[in-house]
Short mmCIF file of C-alpha atoms and ligand atoms in Angstrom, two decimals:
data_model
loop_
_atom_site.label_atom_id
_atom_site.label_comp_id
_atom_site.label_asym_id
_atom_site.label_seq_id
_atom_site.Cartn_x
_atom_site.Cartn_y
_atom_site.Cartn_z
CA MET A 1 -19.48 5.79 -3.40
CA THR A 2 -15.56 5.40 -3.01
CA ILE A 3 -13.63 3.04 -4.44
CA ILE A 4 -10.00 2.15 -3.83
CA MET A 5 -8.89 -1.04 -5.48
CA LEU A 6 -5.44 -2.15 -3.39
CA ASP A 7 -3.34 -4.23 -4.97
CA PRO A 8 -0.35 -6.75 -3.23
CA GLY A 9 2.23 -6.98 -4.90
CA HIS A 10 3.91 -10.42 -6.77
CA GLY A 11 2.34 -13.30 -5.34
CA GLY A 12 1.61 -16.96 -6.68
CA PHE A 13 5.00 -18.64 -8.19
CA ASP A 14 6.34 -15.20 -7.57
CA PRO A 15 6.61 -14.65 -4.21
CA GLY A 16 8.96 -11.16 -4.88
CA ALA A 17 11.79 -10.47 -2.59
CA VAL A 18 12.61 -12.97 -0.36
CA ARG A 19 15.31 -12.69 2.98
CA TYR A 20 15.07 -12.92 6.82
CA GLY A 21 12.33 -15.78 6.50
CA LEU A 22 9.61 -13.27 4.55
CA GLN A 23 8.68 -13.52 1.29
CA GLU A 24 7.09 -9.84 -0.02
CA LYS A 25 4.00 -11.24 -1.22
CA ASP A 26 2.84 -12.40 1.89
CA LEU A 27 3.53 -9.80 3.68
CA THR A 28 1.61 -7.00 0.92
CA LEU A 29 -1.06 -9.54 1.30
CA ASP A 30 -1.01 -9.41 4.73
CA ILE A 31 -0.82 -5.62 5.23
CA ALA A 32 -3.61 -5.10 1.82
CA GLY A 33 -6.17 -6.81 4.14
CA LYS A 34 -5.54 -4.95 7.38
CA THR A 35 -5.78 -1.92 5.99
CA ARG A 36 -9.68 -2.65 4.18
CA ALA A 37 -10.47 -3.80 7.75
CA ALA A 38 -9.19 -0.02 8.36
CA LEU A 39 -11.55 0.92 6.15
CA ARG A 40 -14.09 -1.16 7.12
CA PRO A 41 -15.75 2.00 9.34
CA TYR A 42 -15.76 4.59 6.35
CA PRO A 43 -17.82 4.84 3.60
CA VAL A 44 -15.35 3.88 1.12
CA ASP A 45 -16.04 0.06 -0.84
CA VAL A 46 -11.93 -1.80 -0.62
CA PHE A 47 -11.22 -4.00 -3.48
CA LEU A 48 -8.31 -5.91 -3.68
CA THR A 49 -7.05 -7.70 -6.88
CA ARG A 50 -5.50 -10.55 -4.66
CA ASP A 51 -6.95 -12.13 -1.80
CA ALA A 52 -5.23 -14.95 -1.82
CA ASP A 53 -1.32 -15.94 -2.60
CA ILE A 54 -2.10 -16.72 -6.55
CA ASP A 55 -0.17 -15.21 -9.20
CA LEU A 56 -1.39 -11.91 -11.49
CA GLU A 57 0.20 -10.15 -14.19
CA LEU A 58 0.16 -6.43 -13.84
CA ALA A 59 -2.02 -5.33 -16.86
CA GLN A 60 -4.49 -8.19 -14.88
CA ARG A 61 -3.67 -5.93 -12.11
CA ALA A 62 -4.71 -2.11 -13.80
CA ASP A 63 -7.14 -4.21 -16.11
CA LEU A 64 -9.53 -5.22 -12.88
CA ALA A 65 -8.86 -1.44 -11.31
CA ASN A 66 -10.07 -0.20 -14.72
CA LYS A 67 -13.29 -2.59 -15.19
CA LEU A 68 -14.38 -2.20 -11.55
CA GLY A 69 -14.11 2.02 -12.37
CA ALA A 70 -12.20 2.11 -8.70
CA ASP A 71 -11.61 6.25 -8.21
CA TYR A 72 -7.97 5.41 -6.61
CA PHE A 73 -5.33 2.31 -7.17
CA LEU A 74 -2.28 1.83 -4.83
CA SER A 75 -0.03 -0.81 -4.82
CA LEU A 76 1.89 -2.54 -1.89
CA HIS A 77 5.38 -4.01 -1.93
CA ILE A 78 8.90 -4.00 0.45
CA ASN A 79 11.59 -3.09 -1.35
CA ALA A 80 14.98 -4.32 -1.72
CA GLY A 81 18.24 -3.64 -2.77
CA GLY A 82 19.82 -2.08 0.13
CA GLY A 83 18.83 0.82 1.27
CA THR A 84 16.55 1.50 4.35
CA GLY A 85 13.15 3.28 4.55
CA PHE A 86 9.45 4.09 3.41
CA GLU A 87 8.87 5.61 -0.60
CA SER A 88 6.32 6.33 -3.11
CA TYR A 89 5.00 6.42 -6.76
CA VAL A 90 3.06 8.00 -8.94
CA HIS A 91 3.80 7.10 -12.87
CA ILE A 92 6.00 9.32 -14.68
CA ASN A 93 2.48 11.37 -16.22
CA ALA A 94 0.14 11.48 -13.02
CA SER A 95 -2.27 14.18 -13.34
CA ALA A 96 -2.23 16.97 -11.00
CA ARG A 97 -5.06 14.71 -8.63
CA SER A 98 -3.02 12.09 -8.43
CA LEU A 99 -0.14 14.14 -7.27
CA GLU A 100 -2.29 15.67 -4.94
CA LEU A 101 -3.79 12.42 -3.02
CA ARG A 102 -0.35 11.11 -3.27
CA ASP A 103 0.89 14.02 -1.14
CA VAL A 104 -1.58 13.74 1.41
CA ILE A 105 -1.46 9.28 2.19
CA HIS A 106 2.48 9.86 1.51
CA LYS A 107 2.40 12.20 4.00
CA GLN A 108 0.61 9.42 6.58
CA VAL A 109 2.94 7.12 6.16
CA SER A 110 6.29 8.82 6.14
CA ASN A 111 4.62 10.65 9.53
CA PHE A 112 4.00 6.59 10.83
CA TYR A 113 7.39 5.49 9.32
CA SER A 114 9.63 9.09 10.63
CA SER A 115 7.67 8.31 14.58
CA SER A 116 9.45 4.57 14.20
CA GLY A 117 13.01 5.86 13.50
CA PHE A 118 13.00 4.71 10.16
CA ARG A 119 13.37 7.57 6.58
CA ASP A 120 11.90 8.66 4.20
CA ARG A 121 13.22 8.25 0.79
CA GLY A 122 10.83 10.82 -0.90
CA LYS A 123 8.13 11.32 -3.56
CA LYS A 124 9.09 9.35 -6.20
CA SER A 125 7.78 8.92 -9.99
CA ALA A 126 8.79 5.90 -12.42
CA ASP A 127 7.01 4.32 -15.39
CA PHE A 128 5.60 1.09 -13.89
CA ALA A 129 3.32 -0.84 -14.97
CA VAL A 130 0.60 -0.70 -12.87
CA LEU A 131 0.85 3.22 -12.50
CA ARG A 132 0.39 3.67 -16.12
CA LEU A 133 -1.90 1.11 -17.40
CA THR A 134 -4.19 2.34 -14.60
CA GLN A 135 -6.99 4.48 -15.46
CA MET A 136 -7.35 6.67 -12.35
CA PRO A 137 -5.28 8.25 -10.21
CA ALA A 138 -2.31 5.20 -9.05
CA LEU A 139 0.22 4.97 -6.40
CA LEU A 140 2.71 2.20 -5.15
CA LEU A 141 3.91 2.21 -2.15
CA GLU A 142 7.56 0.43 -0.90
CA ASN A 143 7.65 -0.15 2.41
CA LEU A 144 10.59 -0.94 3.96
CA PHE A 145 13.74 -3.00 3.01
CA ILE A 146 13.04 -6.96 3.74
CA ASP A 147 17.09 -7.89 2.57
CA LEU A 148 17.72 -4.90 5.57
CA ALA A 149 17.71 -6.84 9.39
CA SER A 150 16.13 -3.88 11.39
CA ASP A 151 13.61 -2.94 8.87
CA ALA A 152 13.16 -7.02 7.91
CA ALA A 153 13.12 -7.14 12.29
CA LYS A 154 9.40 -4.74 12.09
CA LEU A 155 7.84 -6.41 8.67
CA ALA A 156 7.93 -9.85 10.50
CA ASP A 157 5.75 -8.57 13.56
CA PRO A 158 1.94 -7.57 12.91
CA VAL A 159 1.21 -5.39 14.87
CA PHE A 160 3.64 -3.33 13.14
CA ARG A 161 1.89 -4.20 9.81
CA GLN A 162 -1.34 -3.16 11.49
CA GLN A 163 0.20 -0.10 11.77
CA ILE A 164 1.75 1.01 8.44
CA ALA A 165 -2.50 -0.68 7.66
CA GLY A 166 -3.66 2.31 9.96
CA ALA A 167 -1.29 5.16 8.69
CA ILE A 168 -2.05 3.72 4.54
CA ALA A 169 -5.66 3.87 5.84
CA THR A 170 -5.95 7.42 7.93
CA GLY A 171 -3.84 8.89 4.37
CA LEU A 172 -6.86 7.04 2.34
CA VAL A 173 -9.42 8.53 4.73
CA ILE A 174 -8.17 12.49 4.65
CA ALA A 175 -7.00 12.25 0.86
CA PHE A 176 -10.33 11.45 -0.26
CA GLY A 177 -12.05 14.27 2.44
CA LEU A 178 -13.27 11.85 5.29
CA THR A 179 -14.22 11.79 8.58
CA LEU A 180 -10.96 10.58 10.21
CA ILE A 181 -12.84 8.56 12.89
CA PRO A 182 -10.63 8.20 16.94
CA VAL A 183 -9.02 4.64 16.80
CA PRO A 184 -6.90 3.36 20.08
CA ALA A 185 -2.79 3.25 19.74
CA ASP A 186 -3.52 -0.54 18.14
CA GLY A 187 -4.98 0.33 15.13
CA GLN A 188 -7.65 -2.27 15.86
CA ALA A 189 -10.74 0.57 15.73
CA GLY A 190 -11.68 -1.14 11.97
CA GLU A 191 -12.00 -4.65 13.48
CA ILE A 192 -14.75 -3.63 16.51
CA GLY A 193 -18.13 -4.90 15.95
CA ASN A 194 -16.81 -7.49 13.24
ZN1 ZN B 201 8.19 -5.59 -4.81
#
């Protein structure tokens, strides 16, 4: 079974980016939990590097995925610093497989953000520690900008966060060649029957 490690960025004493009463660490944990729920109907084992508001070093996050033998590592972040929209990162030395999986997931998430009026900032690469230290294909998503009022207003909306999670889950399902189960518009299919 495919093992997916979701990594909610920041946590504990490290709130990540903060603005408009929002903290990056809370948003990433919420989106990760919603993504795990959206994947519940699928034959994948989903783990979170953290399931609570605790701090974890970047190397610890990668170690958790490496020790688990995860097939994929997906780190969730919220951007800041002036801008708007969505972007994805793979490591500068990412494998062909990692690039291939990113293309599929990026497309799904970008389609969702585009349909919501947000721009696609592109497919990028960087020497981020969690991407460098993980031994499996890995991706980092920067989901909108917490310091732009119009982006933050959407991030503050749990229904919108559910839709982000649904788009990420759909991307993972397609990327790993699983059969997509249609979900209602509210994206809650993963919750039904629980
Ligand atoms: Zn971050």
